[in-house]
């Protein structure tokens, strides 16, 4: 039986960093890493940089046939598979009002939610006690955010789904961990949509993707349901639990407006 890791969104940013750290052995020994994203050239660069064999799967995870392809790749492994890690990183966010964002609202739901569900249901067929699922949510999951309504809700979905899934799987020794990072310097902000809406939430600040990944892997190995990988977001999460949601939203809006005005000066 071969131990593999499947990483979606592996062509850049956080997903690429997960592949790098898994390749270095941070998640235990692996026979192969399956790297999934649309950009085949970038995936091949990831493969070149790894010591572990990498299987490149250039798939658009919002297309109808992507998960049929993944299913047949999984089923076609003659020597049997143990999916030791599934890391769902593929995702994108558009800033702006719900109406401004238009068709990207549904596209975000497809990639950030549906693809996570599909990947989990397929990978679980090949998981055993000790296997781990890491689903990337966001600090945006912690509070409803005007200007980021759909993205925040998709990440809340990932957070709640992952917690419940972990509770369901505990008896069989498989754990699922939701990760809630704040902003990171990746391609995520390359085409954010409305810059005004982005400026409104930038007060939360940036964290280092390398630290986010190492802490996520450590949390997953310890069987933690949620990994909030920066200390100030942990404090924000504690405040959000104590304060009524509407009040927390008002407060967040005021901080955002103050921060955006100060940055524009
Ligand atoms: N960076 C941040 O500030 C931040 C903060 C909190 C949470 N997050 C979350 O972190 C995760 C990783 O994002 P990132 O920061 O690493 O951004 P990124 O550099 O833009 O990476 C996104 C990845 O998703 C892949 N992807 C996008 N659309 C896809 C599709 N239709 N099918 C398959 N793969 C697709 C991209 O590859 P291709 O373009 O090659 O398909 C890329 O590998 C996302 O879920 C994001 O929501 C990011």
XYZ file of C-alpha atoms and ligand atoms in Angstrom:
313
model
C 0.000 0.000 0.000
C 1.395 3.407 -0.998
C 1.003 6.479 1.224
C 0.067 9.597 -0.720
C -0.846 13.222 -0.051
C -3.341 15.064 -2.246
C -2.962 18.844 -2.292
C -5.378 21.069 -4.214
C -4.315 24.589 -5.172
C -0.771 23.235 -5.328
C 0.407 25.532 -8.129
C 0.947 28.585 -5.913
C 0.763 30.199 -2.500
C -0.298 28.123 0.456
C -0.864 24.902 -1.539
C 2.605 25.079 -3.010
C 4.027 25.597 0.485
C 2.085 22.549 1.778
C 3.665 20.452 -0.987
C 7.105 21.803 -0.075
C 6.746 20.991 3.617
C 5.132 17.585 3.000
C 7.987 16.817 0.611
C 10.426 17.647 3.424
C 8.705 15.049 5.596
C 6.774 17.353 7.952
C 3.713 15.127 7.645
C 5.609 11.821 7.875
C 6.906 9.565 5.099
C 5.076 9.689 1.744
C 5.460 7.651 -1.421
C 3.869 10.255 -3.680
C 2.266 13.701 -3.638
C -0.641 14.440 -5.967
C -0.614 18.108 -6.912
C -3.858 19.557 -8.286
C -4.598 22.956 -9.863
C -5.313 24.321 -13.371
C -1.852 25.641 -14.266
C 0.061 22.568 -15.488
C 3.292 24.461 -16.081
C 3.347 25.770 -12.504
C 2.529 22.278 -11.193
C 5.454 20.862 -13.149
C 7.722 23.452 -11.525
C 6.456 22.283 -8.130
C 7.194 18.702 -9.170
C 10.751 19.603 -10.267
C 11.447 21.128 -6.850
C 10.403 17.999 -4.912
C 12.373 14.924 -3.875
C 9.179 12.915 -3.388
C 7.555 11.732 -6.655
C 4.775 14.162 -7.630
C 1.775 13.281 -9.774
C 0.552 16.379 -11.605
C -3.198 16.575 -12.121
C -4.086 19.700 -14.099
C -7.776 20.001 -13.254
C -10.282 22.827 -13.006
C -12.056 21.787 -9.817
C -15.181 23.714 -10.824
C -15.597 21.664 -14.016
C -18.050 18.761 -14.186
C -15.474 16.127 -15.075
C -12.648 17.074 -12.650
C -13.794 14.783 -9.854
C -14.582 11.937 -12.262
C -10.939 12.184 -13.346
C -9.730 12.178 -9.741
C -11.982 9.190 -8.932
C -10.613 7.143 -11.807
C -6.999 8.092 -10.934
C -7.601 6.925 -7.353
C -9.351 3.711 -8.426
C -6.711 2.935 -11.053
C -3.820 2.464 -8.612
C -3.119 -1.266 -8.844
C -0.982 -1.470 -5.698
C -3.561 0.083 -3.395
C -3.504 3.498 -1.804
C -3.588 5.086 1.587
C -4.483 8.774 1.302
C -2.472 9.943 4.307
C -3.130 13.651 3.688
C -5.795 15.584 1.848
C -5.106 19.328 1.860
C -7.804 21.501 0.289
C -6.150 24.809 -0.578
C -7.747 25.662 -3.942
C -9.888 28.718 -3.414
C -10.364 32.330 -4.349
C -12.050 35.434 -2.966
C -13.586 38.492 -4.630
C -14.086 41.721 -2.693
C -17.064 44.043 -3.265
C -20.785 44.020 -2.630
C -22.761 40.887 -3.475
C -24.325 42.634 -6.482
C -21.042 44.040 -7.782
C -19.404 40.629 -7.644
C -22.098 38.971 -9.791
C -21.209 35.579 -11.266
C -18.112 35.247 -9.058
C -20.411 34.598 -6.083
C -21.487 31.226 -7.482
C -17.956 30.473 -8.699
C -16.642 30.975 -5.148
C -19.257 28.588 -3.752
C -18.335 25.997 -6.386
C -14.607 26.078 -5.690
C -14.435 26.991 -2.000
C -17.283 24.692 -0.872
C -18.359 22.101 -3.451
C -14.833 21.141 -4.469
C -13.914 20.636 -0.794
C -16.898 18.313 -0.329
C -16.084 16.337 -3.483
C -12.412 16.001 -2.595
C -13.224 14.867 0.960
C -15.776 12.288 -0.156
C -13.399 10.793 -2.717
C -10.298 10.823 -0.540
C -12.108 9.299 2.436
C -12.646 6.105 0.436
C -8.860 5.620 0.579
C -8.169 6.921 4.105
C -7.342 4.857 7.180
C -6.693 5.467 10.878
C -4.015 8.155 11.099
C -5.016 9.919 7.863
C -5.515 13.682 7.982
C -7.697 16.227 6.175
C -6.688 19.905 6.199
C -9.260 22.356 4.837
C -8.237 25.981 4.389
C -10.915 28.308 5.720
C -9.966 31.886 6.673
C -10.107 34.497 9.411
C -12.997 35.771 7.256
C -14.987 32.755 8.519
C -15.131 34.162 12.029
C -17.543 37.056 11.393
C -20.001 37.994 8.595
C -18.194 40.650 6.541
C -20.003 43.149 4.283
C -17.859 43.575 1.162
C -16.807 39.947 1.486
C -20.216 38.360 2.096
C -20.010 35.296 -0.133
C -16.325 34.590 0.408
C -16.720 34.840 4.181
C -19.766 32.552 4.056
C -17.914 29.957 1.952
C -15.146 29.920 4.530
C -17.657 29.662 7.389
C -19.040 26.629 5.545
C -15.548 25.107 5.404
C -14.997 25.801 9.102
C -18.308 24.313 10.296
C -18.204 21.386 7.859
C -14.672 20.470 8.939
C -15.480 20.608 12.654
C -18.496 18.334 12.214
C -16.615 15.985 9.889
C -13.841 15.633 12.461
C -16.392 14.759 15.128
C -17.891 12.101 12.823
C -14.498 10.600 11.965
C -12.940 10.614 15.431
C -13.896 7.001 16.116
C -11.995 5.724 13.101
C -8.848 7.713 13.907
C -9.054 10.129 10.984
C -8.918 13.837 11.805
C -10.010 16.948 9.915
C -8.580 20.377 10.682
C -9.900 23.750 9.487
C -7.256 26.457 9.139
C -8.137 30.147 9.602
C -5.281 32.323 8.350
C -5.371 36.098 8.013
C -3.993 37.719 4.847
C -0.876 36.214 3.296
C 1.276 37.452 0.425
C 0.234 34.953 -2.271
C -1.578 35.314 -5.604
C -4.838 35.545 -3.650
C -4.825 39.351 -3.823
C -3.664 39.603 -7.467
C -7.185 40.420 -8.736
C -9.250 41.121 -5.630
C -12.177 42.950 -7.235
C -13.133 46.182 -5.450
C -10.034 47.685 -3.832
C -12.183 49.862 -1.555
C -13.773 46.767 -0.015
C -10.327 45.183 0.322
C -8.872 48.288 2.035
C -11.714 48.074 4.560
C -10.508 44.692 5.886
C -6.731 45.028 5.448
C -6.443 46.219 9.073
C -6.318 42.580 10.086
C -2.803 42.349 8.594
C -0.669 39.605 7.061
C 0.871 36.363 8.247
C 3.659 34.237 6.822
C 2.454 31.295 4.667
C 5.398 29.159 5.804
C 4.452 29.507 9.458
C 0.782 29.015 8.611
C 1.584 25.710 6.885
C 3.936 24.396 9.568
C 1.425 25.246 12.313
C -1.413 23.708 10.295
C 0.483 20.446 9.825
C 1.353 20.363 13.518
C -2.271 21.032 14.511
C -3.502 18.327 12.133
C -1.027 15.760 13.480
C -2.268 16.555 16.990
C -5.855 16.023 15.810
C -6.962 19.627 16.395
C -10.247 20.613 14.761
C -9.352 24.258 14.179
C -6.002 25.931 13.609
C -5.956 29.701 13.987
C -2.403 30.327 12.992
C -1.826 33.899 14.208
C -2.133 35.051 17.842
C -4.114 38.234 17.106
C -6.764 36.293 15.151
C -7.048 33.949 18.145
C -7.824 37.014 20.282
C -10.294 38.290 17.647
C -11.993 34.891 17.665
C -12.334 34.994 21.461
C -13.867 38.502 21.266
C -16.293 37.380 18.522
C -17.508 34.598 20.821
C -18.179 37.017 23.690
C -19.811 39.900 21.816
C -23.194 39.736 19.992
C -22.546 39.243 16.272
C -24.220 42.487 15.131
C -22.149 44.465 17.620
C -18.949 42.734 16.486
C -19.868 43.524 12.866
C -20.431 47.219 13.710
C -17.120 47.367 15.538
C -15.289 45.659 12.667
C -16.872 48.114 10.210
C -15.734 51.123 12.274
C -12.171 49.797 12.596
C -12.143 49.102 8.835
C -13.332 52.612 7.915
C -10.818 54.235 10.288
C -7.999 52.064 8.902
C -8.914 52.663 5.235
C -9.110 56.453 5.771
C -5.808 56.504 7.634
C -4.092 54.453 4.887
C -5.466 56.756 2.154
C -3.839 59.848 3.756
N -3.737 34.641 0.841
C -4.629 35.053 1.724
O -4.620 36.220 2.126
C -5.600 34.071 2.302
C -6.150 34.321 3.565
C -7.034 33.400 4.113
C -7.371 32.249 3.414
N -6.834 32.045 2.169
C -7.222 30.820 1.463
O -6.036 30.081 1.236
C -6.248 29.191 0.124
C -5.016 29.273 -0.771
O -4.968 30.556 -1.354
P -3.583 31.289 -1.613
O -3.471 32.404 -0.653
O -2.486 30.299 -1.698
O -3.890 31.945 -3.035
P -3.315 31.582 -4.479
O -1.839 31.785 -4.496
O -4.156 32.391 -5.417
O -3.621 30.047 -4.651
C -4.884 29.556 -5.011
C -4.726 28.180 -5.607
O -6.019 27.694 -6.007
C -5.909 27.186 -7.334
N -7.177 27.307 -8.032
C -7.889 28.439 -8.256
N -8.983 28.160 -8.984
C -8.967 26.819 -9.210
C -9.819 25.934 -9.921
N -10.947 26.357 -10.529
N -9.505 24.608 -9.965
C -8.357 24.166 -9.354
N -7.528 24.960 -8.673
C -7.814 26.276 -8.615
C -4.825 28.049 -7.977
O -4.193 27.375 -9.052
P -4.507 27.564 -10.619
O -4.701 29.026 -10.873
O -3.292 26.967 -11.248
O -5.727 26.751 -10.856
C -3.836 28.161 -6.827
O -2.995 27.037 -6.802
C -7.547 29.634 -0.523
O -8.571 28.733 -0.144
C -7.822 31.002 0.081
O -9.198 31.287 0.149
C -5.962 32.904 1.613
